[in-house]
XYZ file of C-alpha atoms in Angstrom:
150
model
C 1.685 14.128 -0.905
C -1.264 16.520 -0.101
C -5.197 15.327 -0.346
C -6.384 15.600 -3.695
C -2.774 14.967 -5.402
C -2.965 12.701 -8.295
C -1.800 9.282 -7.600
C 2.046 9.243 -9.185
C 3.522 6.714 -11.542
C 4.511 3.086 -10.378
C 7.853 3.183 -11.981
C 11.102 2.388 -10.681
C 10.310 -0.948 -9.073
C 13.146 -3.202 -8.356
C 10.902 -5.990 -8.690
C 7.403 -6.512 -8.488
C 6.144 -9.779 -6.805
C 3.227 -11.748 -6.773
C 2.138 -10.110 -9.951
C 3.125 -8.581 -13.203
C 4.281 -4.771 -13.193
C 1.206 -3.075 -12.699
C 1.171 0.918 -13.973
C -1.279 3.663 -12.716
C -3.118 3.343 -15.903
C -4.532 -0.042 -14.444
C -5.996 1.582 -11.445
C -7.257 4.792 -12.733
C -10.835 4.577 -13.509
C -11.491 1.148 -12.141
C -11.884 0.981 -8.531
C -10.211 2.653 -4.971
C -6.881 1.811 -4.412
C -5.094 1.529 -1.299
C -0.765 1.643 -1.267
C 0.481 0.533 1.309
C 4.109 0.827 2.335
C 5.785 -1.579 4.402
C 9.119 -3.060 5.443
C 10.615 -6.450 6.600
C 12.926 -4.358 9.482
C 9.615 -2.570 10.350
C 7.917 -4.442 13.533
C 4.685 -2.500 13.438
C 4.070 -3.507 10.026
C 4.405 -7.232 10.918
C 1.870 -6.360 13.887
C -0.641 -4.423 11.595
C 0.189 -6.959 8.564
C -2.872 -9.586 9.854
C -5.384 -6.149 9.968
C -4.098 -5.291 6.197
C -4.933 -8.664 4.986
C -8.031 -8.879 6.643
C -8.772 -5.386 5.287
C -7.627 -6.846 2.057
C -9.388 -9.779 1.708
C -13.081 -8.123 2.888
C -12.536 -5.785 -0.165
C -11.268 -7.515 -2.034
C -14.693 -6.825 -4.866
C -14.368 -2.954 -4.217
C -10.449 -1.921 -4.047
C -7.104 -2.282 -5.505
C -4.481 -3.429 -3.270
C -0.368 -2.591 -3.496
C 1.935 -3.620 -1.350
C 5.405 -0.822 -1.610
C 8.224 -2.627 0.132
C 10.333 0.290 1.326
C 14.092 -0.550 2.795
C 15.077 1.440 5.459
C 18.654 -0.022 5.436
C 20.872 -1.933 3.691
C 19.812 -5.479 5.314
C 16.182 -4.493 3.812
C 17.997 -4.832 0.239
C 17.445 -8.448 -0.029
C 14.979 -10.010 -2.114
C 14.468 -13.226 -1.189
C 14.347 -12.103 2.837
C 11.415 -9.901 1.448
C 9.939 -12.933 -0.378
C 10.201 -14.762 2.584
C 9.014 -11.971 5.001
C 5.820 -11.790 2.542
C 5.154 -15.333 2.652
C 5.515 -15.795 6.280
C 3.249 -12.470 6.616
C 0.444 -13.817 3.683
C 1.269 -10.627 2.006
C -0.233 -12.047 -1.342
C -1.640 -8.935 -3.169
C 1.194 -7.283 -5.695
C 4.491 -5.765 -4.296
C 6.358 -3.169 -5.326
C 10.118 -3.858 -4.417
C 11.512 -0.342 -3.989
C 14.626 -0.327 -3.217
C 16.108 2.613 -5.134
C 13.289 4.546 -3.400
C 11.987 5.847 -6.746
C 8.230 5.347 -5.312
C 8.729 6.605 -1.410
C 10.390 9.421 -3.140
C 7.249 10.392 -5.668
C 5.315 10.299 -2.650
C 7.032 11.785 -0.420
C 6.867 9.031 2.119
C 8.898 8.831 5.440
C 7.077 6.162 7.566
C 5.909 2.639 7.223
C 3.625 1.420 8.136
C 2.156 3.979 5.987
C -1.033 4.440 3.965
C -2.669 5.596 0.959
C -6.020 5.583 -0.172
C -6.751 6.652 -3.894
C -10.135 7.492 -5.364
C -11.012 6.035 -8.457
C -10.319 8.590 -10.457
C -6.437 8.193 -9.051
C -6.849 11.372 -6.123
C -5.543 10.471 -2.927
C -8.958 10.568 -0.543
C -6.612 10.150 2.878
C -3.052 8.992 4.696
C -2.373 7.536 7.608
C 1.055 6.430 9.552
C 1.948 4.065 12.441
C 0.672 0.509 13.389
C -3.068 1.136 14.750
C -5.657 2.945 12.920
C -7.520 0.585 10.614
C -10.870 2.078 12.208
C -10.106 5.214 10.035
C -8.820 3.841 7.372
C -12.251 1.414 7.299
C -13.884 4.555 7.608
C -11.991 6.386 5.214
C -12.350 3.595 2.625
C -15.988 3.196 2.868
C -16.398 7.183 2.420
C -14.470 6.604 -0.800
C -16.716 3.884 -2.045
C -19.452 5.575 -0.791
C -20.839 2.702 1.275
C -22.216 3.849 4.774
C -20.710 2.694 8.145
C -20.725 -0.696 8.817
């Protein structure tokens, strides 16, 4: 995805946990969203999970948070290891299962930890990859919800 794209579709989940199927049409025009993508084989994203939730849990008023579970073999394919792995991890916004890919592949995502951060309006505002980073993505967050450096 390049900045500016439109935020695609949330189809193709294999299962969505700790929440009903939630469609793009539930995001647009009612507050920032952040996606991030994630995976129980994936240490950096068990590292970075306590900075997401923190993240996640100070905006909790201001932005929409999705969790995209993306396998990256075929031991990532069970679904109650990632229940479990969520759990243990207090992973408790929604989570898109993907395990057919059909989400990494709309957006063209190769990396987890990996993130997204959607405008209101649905218009991806920035990305980031790897484990460290939450400065920017505070930063970039705040630009988006046009609050001013805390």
């Amino acid at each position: 995805m390049k900045l500016r794209d439109q935020m695609p579709e949330l189809e193709g989940a294999t299962e969505w946990y700790n929440s009903k199927a939630i469609q793009k049409d539930d995001l647009i025009g009612n507050k920032p969203t952040l996606i991030h993508f994630w995976s129980v084989s994936c240490g950096l994203c068990k590292e970075a999970m306590p900075n997401v939730n923190e993240f996640r849990d100070e905006y909790k008023n201001d932005l929409n948070v999705i969790a995209v579970h993306m396998p990256r073999s075929e031991k990532d394919l069970d679904l109650d290891q990632i229940k479990e792995v969520a759990a243990e991890h207090d992973i408790i916004q929604p989570i898109f299962v993907d395990n057919k890919h059909a989400l990494t592949d709309a957006f063209d995502n190769k990396y987890v930890p990996a993130y997204y951060v959607f405008d209101s309006e649905g218009k991806l505002r920035h990305f980031q990859a790897g484990g460290g980073g939450m400065k920017m993505l505070r930063k970039r967050v705040n630009r988006v919800l046009g609050k001013n450096e805390k």
